[in-house]
Structure formats: C-alpha cells, structure tokens
Short mmCIF file of C-alpha atoms in Angstrom, two decimals:
data_model
loop_
_atom_site.label_atom_id
_atom_site.label_comp_id
_atom_site.label_asym_id
_atom_site.label_seq_id
_atom_site.Cartn_x
_atom_site.Cartn_y
_atom_site.Cartn_z
CA ARG A 1 -92.35 58.88 29.77
CA LYS A 2 -93.08 56.27 32.44
CA GLU A 3 -96.67 55.96 33.59
CA VAL A 4 -95.66 56.38 37.22
CA GLU A 5 -92.39 58.11 38.06
CA GLN A 6 -90.57 58.32 41.34
CA ASP A 7 -87.18 59.57 42.43
CA PRO A 8 -85.27 56.32 43.03
CA GLY A 9 -83.20 57.78 45.82
CA PRO A 10 -81.77 56.60 48.07
CA PHE A 11 -82.78 59.25 50.53
CA ASN A 12 -80.39 59.22 53.47
CA VAL A 13 -82.14 60.93 56.35
CA PRO A 14 -81.21 61.29 60.04
CA GLU A 15 -83.56 59.81 62.57
CA GLY A 16 -86.22 62.28 63.65
CA ALA A 17 -86.16 64.27 60.43
CA THR A 18 -89.07 64.85 58.09
CA VAL A 19 -88.86 63.38 54.62
CA ALA A 20 -91.11 63.84 51.60
CA PHE A 21 -91.51 61.75 48.47
CA ASN A 22 -93.20 62.80 45.29
CA CYS A 23 -94.64 60.68 42.52
CA THR A 24 -96.07 61.75 39.17
CA TYR A 25 -98.48 59.81 37.00
CA SER A 26 -99.38 60.19 33.35
CA ASN A 27 -102.94 58.86 33.09
CA SER A 28 -105.38 61.62 33.97
CA ALA A 29 -108.17 59.02 34.14
CA SER A 30 -106.59 57.34 37.18
CA GLN A 31 -108.92 57.17 40.16
CA SER A 32 -107.10 55.25 42.86
CA PHE A 33 -103.76 56.06 44.41
CA PHE A 34 -101.69 54.26 46.99
CA TRP A 35 -98.41 54.17 48.79
CA TYR A 36 -96.93 50.75 49.47
CA ARG A 37 -93.90 49.92 51.53
CA GLN A 38 -91.47 47.17 50.60
CA ASP A 39 -88.77 46.01 52.97
CA CYS A 40 -85.65 44.40 51.58
CA ARG A 41 -86.43 40.90 50.26
CA LYS A 42 -90.04 41.16 51.36
CA GLU A 43 -93.34 41.60 49.57
CA PRO A 44 -94.98 45.03 49.22
CA LYS A 45 -97.46 46.01 51.91
CA LEU A 46 -100.10 48.67 51.70
CA LEU A 47 -99.08 51.75 53.68
CA MET A 48 -102.01 53.99 52.86
CA SER A 49 -104.48 54.93 50.21
CA VAL A 50 -104.39 58.50 48.96
CA TYR A 51 -107.59 60.51 48.86
CA SER A 52 -108.35 63.76 47.09
CA SER A 53 -108.74 65.59 50.36
CA GLY A 54 -105.45 64.29 51.65
CA ASN A 55 -105.19 61.89 54.53
CA GLU A 56 -103.06 61.34 57.57
CA ASP A 57 -102.16 58.22 59.50
CA GLY A 58 -99.99 58.96 62.50
CA ARG A 59 -96.66 60.25 61.25
CA PHE A 60 -97.61 59.70 57.61
CA THR A 61 -99.47 62.20 55.43
CA ALA A 62 -100.47 61.58 51.83
CA GLN A 63 -101.58 64.26 49.40
CA LEU A 64 -103.01 64.10 45.90
CA ASN A 65 -102.86 66.89 43.34
CA ARG A 66 -105.02 65.88 40.40
CA ALA A 67 -104.37 69.03 38.40
CA SER A 68 -100.64 68.43 38.42
CA GLN A 69 -100.99 64.65 38.54
CA TYR A 70 -98.74 64.04 41.45
CA ILE A 71 -98.94 62.30 44.78
CA SER A 72 -96.83 62.96 47.82
CA LEU A 73 -95.96 61.14 51.01
CA LEU A 74 -94.66 62.95 54.06
CA ILE A 75 -93.06 61.10 56.95
CA ARG A 76 -92.56 63.09 60.15
CA ASP A 77 -90.27 62.22 63.04
CA SER A 78 -88.72 59.42 61.02
CA LYS A 79 -87.74 56.19 62.76
CA LEU A 80 -85.05 53.68 61.94
CA SER A 81 -87.84 51.23 61.16
CA ASP A 82 -89.08 53.51 58.37
CA SER A 83 -86.11 52.42 56.25
CA ALA A 84 -87.63 50.71 53.23
CA THR A 85 -88.56 51.29 49.61
CA TYR A 86 -91.75 53.28 49.13
CA LEU A 87 -93.77 52.42 46.06
CA CYS A 88 -96.23 54.79 44.44
CA VAL A 89 -99.14 52.92 42.86
CA VAL A 90 -101.84 54.25 40.57
CA ASN A 91 -104.72 52.50 38.93
CA SER A 92 -104.69 52.62 35.16
CA GLY A 93 -108.18 54.00 34.83
CA SER A 94 -109.70 50.56 34.36
CA ASN A 95 -110.63 48.21 37.17
CA TYR A 96 -107.95 46.15 38.88
CA GLN A 97 -105.08 47.30 36.70
CA LEU A 98 -102.45 48.89 38.92
CA ILE A 99 -99.37 50.66 37.66
CA TRP A 100 -96.39 50.57 40.02
CA GLY A 101 -93.64 53.11 40.33
CA ALA A 102 -90.09 51.84 40.63
CA GLY A 103 -89.94 52.95 44.25
CA THR A 104 -87.95 55.38 46.36
CA LYS A 105 -85.45 53.91 48.75
CA LEU A 106 -85.33 55.52 52.18
CA ILE A 107 -82.50 54.97 54.64
CA ILE A 108 -82.91 56.39 58.13
CA LYS A 109 -79.64 56.82 59.97
CA PRO A 110 -79.22 57.01 63.73
CA SER B 1 -107.03 41.37 55.18
CA ALA B 2 -106.44 38.13 53.30
CA VAL B 3 -103.48 35.90 54.08
CA ILE B 4 -101.64 34.31 51.17
CA SER B 5 -99.34 31.33 51.40
CA GLN B 6 -96.93 31.22 48.48
CA LYS B 7 -94.63 28.32 47.68
CA PRO B 8 -91.78 27.78 47.07
CA SER B 9 -90.09 30.76 48.66
CA ARG B 10 -87.03 30.29 46.48
CA ASP B 11 -85.57 27.89 43.96
CA ILE B 12 -82.56 27.47 41.75
CA CYS B 13 -83.44 25.81 38.47
CA GLN B 14 -81.65 24.58 35.39
CA ARG B 15 -82.35 26.33 32.12
CA GLY B 16 -84.91 24.57 29.98
CA THR B 17 -86.88 23.25 32.97
CA SER B 18 -90.17 24.53 34.41
CA LEU B 19 -91.20 25.67 37.86
CA THR B 20 -94.71 25.88 39.24
CA ILE B 21 -95.47 28.44 41.94
CA GLN B 22 -98.51 28.02 44.15
CA CYS B 23 -100.59 30.56 46.02
CA GLN B 24 -103.23 29.64 48.57
CA VAL B 25 -105.52 32.35 49.98
CA ASP B 26 -107.35 32.00 53.28
CA SER B 27 -110.56 33.46 51.83
CA GLN B 28 -112.41 33.38 48.53
CA VAL B 29 -111.35 36.08 46.08
CA THR B 30 -112.55 36.78 42.59
CA MET B 31 -109.29 37.81 41.03
CA MET B 32 -105.72 36.82 41.66
CA PHE B 33 -102.80 38.63 40.13
CA TRP B 34 -99.34 37.42 39.23
CA TYR B 35 -96.44 39.87 39.21
CA ARG B 36 -92.77 39.75 38.41
CA GLN B 37 -90.21 41.96 40.13
CA GLN B 38 -86.75 41.99 38.66
CA PRO B 39 -83.82 43.10 40.80
CA GLY B 40 -83.97 46.78 41.65
CA GLN B 41 -87.15 47.29 39.68
CA SER B 42 -90.80 47.63 40.46
CA LEU B 43 -93.60 45.19 39.91
CA THR B 44 -94.78 44.19 36.46
CA LEU B 45 -98.14 42.50 36.10
CA ILE B 46 -97.90 39.19 34.26
CA ALA B 47 -101.55 38.19 34.23
CA THR B 48 -104.88 38.30 36.03
CA ALA B 49 -106.40 34.96 36.96
CA ASN B 50 -110.16 34.50 37.30
CA GLN B 51 -111.73 31.30 38.49
CA GLY B 52 -113.41 29.38 35.70
CA SER B 53 -111.89 31.26 32.81
CA GLU B 54 -108.56 31.70 31.10
CA ALA B 55 -106.14 34.14 32.57
CA THR B 56 -105.72 37.55 30.99
CA TYR B 57 -102.10 38.23 30.07
CA GLU B 58 -100.39 41.58 29.84
CA SER B 59 -98.36 42.69 26.88
CA GLY B 60 -95.09 40.80 26.68
CA PHE B 61 -96.36 37.74 28.52
CA VAL B 62 -97.88 34.68 26.85
CA ILE B 63 -99.72 31.63 28.07
CA ASP B 64 -97.23 29.16 26.63
CA LYS B 65 -94.46 30.68 28.71
CA PHE B 66 -96.48 31.43 31.85
CA PRO B 67 -99.44 29.04 32.05
CA ILE B 68 -101.77 29.81 34.95
CA SER B 69 -104.35 27.66 36.67
CA ARG B 70 -107.21 28.90 38.84
CA PRO B 71 -109.20 25.85 39.85
CA ASN B 72 -111.14 27.56 42.65
CA LEU B 73 -111.57 30.87 44.44
CA THR B 74 -108.73 30.30 46.91
CA PHE B 75 -105.92 28.85 44.84
CA SER B 76 -103.81 29.59 41.77
CA THR B 77 -100.59 28.42 40.20
CA LEU B 78 -98.15 30.10 37.83
CA THR B 79 -95.71 27.99 35.84
CA VAL B 80 -92.55 29.47 34.40
CA SER B 81 -91.83 27.24 31.42
CA ASN B 82 -88.66 26.46 29.51
CA MET B 83 -86.71 28.75 31.79
CA SER B 84 -83.73 30.85 30.80
CA PRO B 85 -81.49 33.04 32.98
CA GLU B 86 -83.60 36.04 31.93
CA ASP B 87 -86.47 34.55 33.93
CA SER B 88 -84.50 34.97 37.15
CA SER B 89 -86.70 37.24 39.21
CA ILE B 90 -89.09 37.42 42.13
CA TYR B 91 -92.60 36.23 41.34
CA LEU B 92 -95.47 37.44 43.51
CA CYS B 93 -99.13 36.62 43.66
CA SER B 94 -101.61 39.16 44.92
CA VAL B 95 -105.28 39.54 45.68
CA ASP B 96 -107.53 42.51 46.17
CA TRP B 97 -109.04 41.39 49.43
CA THR B 98 -111.42 44.34 49.58
CA GLY B 99 -112.88 43.63 46.16
CA THR B 100 -112.93 47.37 45.60
CA ASN B 101 -109.43 48.01 44.33
CA TYR B 102 -108.45 49.49 47.69
CA GLY B 103 -106.41 46.80 49.32
CA TYR B 104 -103.94 44.43 47.78
CA THR B 105 -102.22 41.72 49.74
CA PHE B 106 -99.21 39.88 48.43
CA GLY B 107 -97.75 36.47 48.92
CA SER B 108 -94.23 36.45 50.31
CA GLY B 109 -92.79 35.90 46.84
CA THR B 110 -90.77 33.24 45.05
CA ARG B 111 -87.16 34.11 44.38
CA LEU B 112 -86.21 32.23 41.22
CA THR B 113 -82.67 31.84 39.95
CA VAL B 114 -82.12 30.11 36.62
CA VAL B 115 -78.63 28.77 35.96
#
C-alpha cells in the first residue's frame, strides 16, 4: 500500500461545476497535511494547509478525517485556470519529511 | 515566502557525464531539500541538505551518485554523477521557508535528459 494514495484522474469537469478530491494516508502519526498544485511543466506550489477543523480559502475547502485517515479538497465554481494536478502531501510523522501523493489531474472544460 | 533561483532549467547530457544543479535562496534557511520527479509521477525526496554537515540521503540514493554541497544558508548544489538514461527526470530543490513544516517553496526545476 502506498503511503499517500490519490485517484490519478484525470477528472474532466465543466466550468462552474464542483469537484472533490480525496486522498488517503497510511501513517497514523502524521501531523501535517497539505494540498499543492502543480501546473504542467511547473514546480509544485502550496495551495493550502489542511487543519483538523477544516479550512476554507475562497472557492477551496479542505477537510481532514483523522479516524479514517483521509483528506479531501473541494473546489466550487471551478474555473478554467483550476486545471492542474493537485498533490496531496502528508508529513511522515517526523520533522521535515514529507510524503507526496502521485497527484490528481484536473481538467476544466469550457 | 522564499524565492529560489534554480539553474539550469534544462539540459541534455551524454551518458557517463555529470551535471551540477544550483539553487540560490533569497533568504537564509536551515534545510534545503532535493527532489526528483519522474514523468507522470510524484516527487521523491533524494536528500536533505544542512549547512555545515553532510546531507542526509533517502533510501535508494547515495552520495557517490548524488553528491550535495551546502556551503552556506542560502545556496546548495546537487550533482548527478555518471549519468544514465534512467536519470532523466526533473530535479527540484525546496526549502521550508516557514521553518515550521508549513510552507515549502520550490525552485522552478531542472529538466534533465540523458542520451
């Protein structure tokens, strides 16, 4: 079993729709959780951290379920510019060691 | 957040040669991280570079193949030695600019092709 698992997609979604990604992690000792965005041929960029209470940033909502060891990302009113690969990232339980999911590719269509 | 300048952005190299990748950060950071991203895959940590000490390598990566320098708190290099086509990949440096594990910034990456 991979330490961090994501549906690779691609998710083909019409503009304006709501899309949700899930990610599961295997290390119950993990403390930090993130969603990164990576555009084609670009470096990953931090989209948002994920907190236990859930957090929202504009059209983006992240949720953490520690009991089930999964993280979700919800994108509302999707835009063409949201097309990218979304990477789920979890710390390994020790400082500075991040484990990266393989990413979910999202394609927003007009 | 920190700004990282990574060079070169891409290169095509002959097998058996070596390539050194440089990363310059606009602020002092304790740790710098070197990743590899193979086509269609996610990031794999190669090593963590601390200033003033030897880098810490992850399983599957060795110093002879990927020597790292960290001469000061703003600069690091990764060398890919004795290259083979299997080394063709994107190499990325990264720093945790928050120092709290809550914000990682990446260089723009080096796209390496070994022929």
